[in-house]
CSV table of C-alpha atoms in Angstrom, one decimal:
chain,number,residue,atom,x,y,z
A,15,UNK,CA,7.6,72.3,-119.1
A,16,UNK,CA,9.8,74.7,-116.9
A,17,UNK,CA,10.9,72.2,-114.6
A,18,UNK,CA,11.0,68.5,-115.7
A,19,UNK,CA,10.3,66.1,-113.1
A,20,UNK,CA,12.8,63.8,-112.0
A,21,UNK,CA,11.0,60.5,-113.3
A,22,UNK,CA,11.1,62.2,-116.9
A,23,UNK,CA,14.4,62.7,-116.5
A,24,UNK,CA,15.1,58.9,-115.6
A,25,UNK,CA,13.0,57.8,-118.7
A,26,UNK,CA,15.1,60.1,-120.9
A,27,UNK,CA,18.2,58.6,-119.3
A,28,UNK,CA,16.8,55.0,-119.5
A,29,UNK,CA,15.8,55.7,-123.5
A,30,UNK,CA,18.6,57.8,-124.7
A,31,UNK,CA,16.9,61.3,-125.7
A,32,UNK,CA,14.0,62.9,-125.8
A,33,UNK,CA,11.1,62.4,-128.2
A,34,UNK,CA,7.2,62.6,-128.7
A,35,UNK,CA,6.7,58.6,-128.4
A,36,UNK,CA,8.6,58.8,-124.7
A,37,UNK,CA,6.5,61.6,-123.9
A,38,UNK,CA,3.2,59.5,-125.0
A,39,UNK,CA,4.5,56.8,-122.5
A,40,UNK,CA,5.4,58.7,-119.6
A,41,UNK,CA,2.0,60.4,-119.8
A,42,UNK,CA,0.4,57.0,-119.8
A,43,UNK,CA,2.1,55.5,-117.1
A,44,UNK,CA,1.5,58.3,-114.9
A,45,UNK,CA,-2.0,58.0,-115.7
A,46,UNK,CA,-2.1,54.3,-114.9
A,47,UNK,CA,-0.4,54.7,-111.8
A,48,UNK,CA,-2.8,57.5,-110.5
A,49,UNK,CA,-5.7,55.3,-111.6
A,50,UNK,CA,-4.5,52.2,-110.0
A,51,UNK,CA,-3.5,54.6,-107.0
A,52,UNK,CA,0.1,52.2,-107.2
A,53,UNK,CA,3.4,53.0,-106.6
A,54,UNK,CA,6.2,51.4,-109.2
A,55,UNK,CA,6.3,47.7,-109.1
A,56,UNK,CA,9.4,46.5,-107.3
A,57,UNK,CA,8.5,42.8,-108.7
A,58,UNK,CA,5.0,42.0,-110.6
A,59,UNK,CA,2.7,43.4,-108.6
A,60,UNK,CA,1.8,45.6,-111.6
A,61,UNK,CA,1.5,43.8,-115.2
A,62,UNK,CA,1.3,46.2,-118.6
A,63,UNK,CA,0.4,44.6,-121.6
A,64,UNK,CA,1.4,47.2,-124.6
A,65,UNK,CA,0.3,47.0,-128.2
A,66,UNK,CA,3.4,48.6,-129.7
A,67,UNK,CA,7.1,48.4,-129.3
A,68,UNK,CA,7.6,52.0,-130.1
A,69,UNK,CA,10.0,54.7,-127.9
A,70,UNK,CA,6.7,55.3,-125.1
A,71,UNK,CA,7.3,51.4,-123.8
A,72,UNK,CA,10.7,52.6,-122.4
A,73,UNK,CA,8.6,55.1,-120.1
A,74,UNK,CA,6.7,52.6,-119.3
A,75,UNK,CA,9.2,50.4,-117.6
A,76,UNK,CA,10.9,53.0,-115.9
A,77,UNK,CA,7.8,54.6,-114.2
A,78,UNK,CA,5.8,51.5,-113.7
A,79,UNK,CA,8.5,48.9,-113.1
A,80,UNK,CA,6.9,46.6,-115.5
A,81,UNK,CA,10.0,45.0,-117.8
A,82,UNK,CA,10.3,42.4,-120.0
A,83,UNK,CA,13.0,40.8,-117.8
A,84,UNK,CA,10.6,40.7,-114.8
A,85,UNK,CA,7.9,38.9,-117.1
A,86,UNK,CA,5.1,41.6,-116.2
A,87,UNK,CA,5.6,43.5,-119.5
A,88,UNK,CA,3.6,41.7,-122.6
A,89,UNK,CA,3.7,43.1,-125.8
A,90,UNK,CA,1.4,42.4,-128.5
A,91,UNK,CA,2.5,43.5,-131.8
A,92,UNK,CA,-0.7,45.4,-132.9
A,93,UNK,CA,1.3,48.8,-133.8
A,94,UNK,CA,-1.2,50.8,-131.8
A,95,UNK,CA,-0.5,53.3,-128.8
A,96,UNK,CA,-2.6,51.4,-126.5
A,97,UNK,CA,-1.7,50.3,-122.9
A,98,UNK,CA,-3.3,48.1,-120.5
A,99,UNK,CA,-2.0,48.2,-116.6
A,100,UNK,CA,-3.3,46.1,-114.2
A,101,UNK,CA,-2.9,45.7,-110.3
A,102,UNK,CA,-2.4,42.2,-108.8
A,103,UNK,CA,-3.6,43.1,-105.6
A,104,UNK,CA,-6.6,44.9,-106.1
A,105,UNK,CA,-7.5,43.6,-109.2
A,106,UNK,CA,-8.3,46.8,-110.9
A,107,UNK,CA,-6.8,47.4,-114.5
A,108,UNK,CA,-6.9,50.7,-116.5
A,109,UNK,CA,-7.1,51.0,-120.5
A,110,UNK,CA,-5.1,54.1,-121.9
A,111,UNK,CA,-5.3,54.7,-125.3
A,112,UNK,CA,-3.7,57.7,-127.6
A,113,UNK,CA,-6.6,59.5,-129.5
A,114,UNK,CA,-7.1,59.5,-133.3
A,115,UNK,CA,-6.4,63.2,-134.1
A,116,UNK,CA,-4.5,63.8,-131.2
A,117,UNK,CA,-1.1,63.8,-133.5
A,118,UNK,CA,-1.7,65.8,-136.4
A,119,UNK,CA,0.9,65.0,-139.3
A,120,UNK,CA,0.5,67.9,-142.3
A,121,UNK,CA,2.2,67.1,-145.5
A,122,UNK,CA,4.9,69.4,-144.9
A,123,UNK,CA,5.8,67.6,-141.8
A,124,UNK,CA,5.7,63.9,-143.7
A,125,UNK,CA,8.0,65.6,-146.3
A,126,UNK,CA,10.4,66.8,-144.0
A,127,UNK,CA,10.5,63.6,-141.8
A,128,UNK,CA,11.1,61.6,-144.9
A,129,UNK,CA,13.9,63.5,-145.9
A,130,UNK,CA,15.3,63.0,-142.3
A,131,UNK,CA,15.0,59.5,-142.2
A,132,UNK,CA,16.6,58.9,-145.9
A,133,UNK,CA,19.4,60.9,-145.0
A,134,UNK,CA,18.6,63.5,-147.8
A,135,UNK,CA,17.8,66.4,-145.5
A,136,UNK,CA,19.9,69.5,-145.2
A,137,UNK,CA,21.0,71.0,-141.9
A,138,UNK,CA,18.4,73.4,-141.9
A,139,UNK,CA,15.6,70.7,-142.6
A,140,UNK,CA,17.5,68.5,-139.7
A,141,UNK,CA,17.0,71.6,-137.6
A,142,UNK,CA,13.5,72.2,-138.5
A,143,UNK,CA,12.4,68.7,-138.1
A,144,UNK,CA,14.3,68.8,-134.6
A,145,UNK,CA,12.1,72.0,-133.7
A,146,UNK,CA,9.2,70.1,-135.0
A,147,UNK,CA,9.7,66.9,-132.5
A,148,UNK,CA,10.6,69.1,-129.5
A,149,UNK,CA,7.1,71.1,-129.8
A,150,UNK,CA,5.3,67.8,-130.1
A,151,UNK,CA,7.0,66.4,-127.1
A,152,UNK,CA,6.0,70.0,-125.3
A,153,UNK,CA,2.4,69.2,-126.6
A,154,UNK,CA,2.2,65.9,-125.4
A,155,UNK,CA,3.5,66.4,-121.9
A,156,UNK,CA,1.2,69.5,-121.1
A,157,UNK,CA,-1.7,69.4,-122.9
A,158,UNK,CA,-5.1,68.6,-120.7
A,159,UNK,CA,-5.2,64.8,-120.5
A,160,UNK,CA,-8.8,64.5,-122.4
A,161,UNK,CA,-7.3,65.9,-125.3
A,162,UNK,CA,-4.6,63.2,-126.1
A,163,UNK,CA,-5.9,60.2,-124.1
A,164,UNK,CA,-9.2,57.7,-123.5
A,165,UNK,CA,-8.6,56.2,-120.3
A,166,UNK,CA,-11.2,53.5,-119.4
A,167,UNK,CA,-11.3,51.2,-116.5
A,168,UNK,CA,-11.3,47.4,-117.5
A,169,UNK,CA,-11.5,44.0,-116.6
A,170,UNK,CA,-8.3,42.4,-117.1
A,171,UNK,CA,-7.7,38.8,-117.1
A,172,UNK,CA,-4.1,39.0,-115.6
A,173,UNK,CA,-1.6,36.3,-116.9
A,174,UNK,CA,0.0,34.0,-114.4
A,175,UNK,CA,3.5,35.1,-112.6
A,176,UNK,CA,6.6,34.4,-114.8
A,177,UNK,CA,7.7,31.1,-114.4
A,178,UNK,CA,11.4,29.9,-114.2
A,179,UNK,CA,12.1,26.8,-116.5
A,180,UNK,CA,15.2,24.1,-116.5
A,181,UNK,CA,17.4,24.5,-119.4
A,182,UNK,CA,18.6,21.5,-121.5
A,183,UNK,CA,21.4,21.7,-124.2
A,184,UNK,CA,20.7,22.2,-127.7
A,185,UNK,CA,22.6,19.3,-129.3
A,186,UNK,CA,23.6,21.1,-132.2
A,187,UNK,CA,25.3,24.2,-131.0
A,188,UNK,CA,25.9,23.3,-127.2
A,189,UNK,CA,24.3,26.6,-125.7
A,190,UNK,CA,21.8,26.0,-123.1
A,191,UNK,CA,18.0,26.9,-123.7
A,192,UNK,CA,14.8,27.0,-121.7
A,193,UNK,CA,13.1,23.5,-122.2
A,194,UNK,CA,9.9,25.3,-122.8
A,195,UNK,CA,11.3,26.8,-125.9
A,196,UNK,CA,13.3,23.6,-127.1
A,197,UNK,CA,12.4,21.5,-130.5
A,198,UNK,CA,13.3,18.3,-131.3
A,199,UNK,CA,15.4,17.6,-134.7
A,200,UNK,CA,16.3,14.5,-135.8
A,201,UNK,CA,15.3,12.7,-132.0
A,202,UNK,CA,17.5,15.5,-130.4
A,203,UNK,CA,16.8,18.3,-128.6
A,204,UNK,CA,17.7,22.0,-130.7
A,205,UNK,CA,17.1,25.3,-129.8
A,206,UNK,CA,14.7,27.1,-132.2
A,207,UNK,CA,17.7,28.5,-134.2
A,208,UNK,CA,19.2,25.4,-134.7
A,209,UNK,CA,15.6,23.6,-135.7
A,210,UNK,CA,15.2,23.0,-139.2
A,211,UNK,CA,11.8,24.0,-141.1
A,212,UNK,CA,9.9,21.5,-142.9
A,213,UNK,CA,7.9,22.6,-146.0
A,214,UNK,CA,6.9,20.8,-149.1
A,215,UNK,CA,5.2,24.1,-150.7
A,216,UNK,CA,2.4,24.1,-147.8
A,217,UNK,CA,3.7,26.5,-146.3
A,218,UNK,CA,6.5,26.6,-143.1
A,219,UNK,CA,6.1,24.4,-140.3
A,220,UNK,CA,7.7,25.0,-137.2
A,221,UNK,CA,9.3,21.2,-136.0
A,222,UNK,CA,7.6,19.9,-133.0
């Protein structure tokens, strides 16, 4: 892309660097906003369910306005580049999945990446890896949508809006904790880190 869009630059600024993963999230967010005929959410008008904690989620937050802090970004630890975004007002929802085979990794690339991540790569190898990543980023940003993504209109049971909870004080560390997350330890309220776990060899049971 010769002229990079302003919203891409904002995603990069938020994420801290450019990479193929961020490009995936950027393309997904653009697709979702188009399919839902929606602008960026200022509050909880949109809800995003993401099935990965990879780089692309940052682009989803920047472009759609679905963020962890607002409670309209829901993370499911499935390890998949799959994103479902729904519109509370219209009830419409779209599921965007990165296609199998859209991101080919040959052995040379895998070995190069492994050397970089282990800190064993030479300067030339690190530069070669950077060029590979840039090529992947360019491919993801410019390739026809149908080559990279499966896009489906789906029915989504939207979760309730985020709630605010009263805080209680942990009797052990003295720090406030949302009452919905408090536990009971020795008859006193405790935050999760201070709550002891109980086990007699049958597995770990979280205290109630």
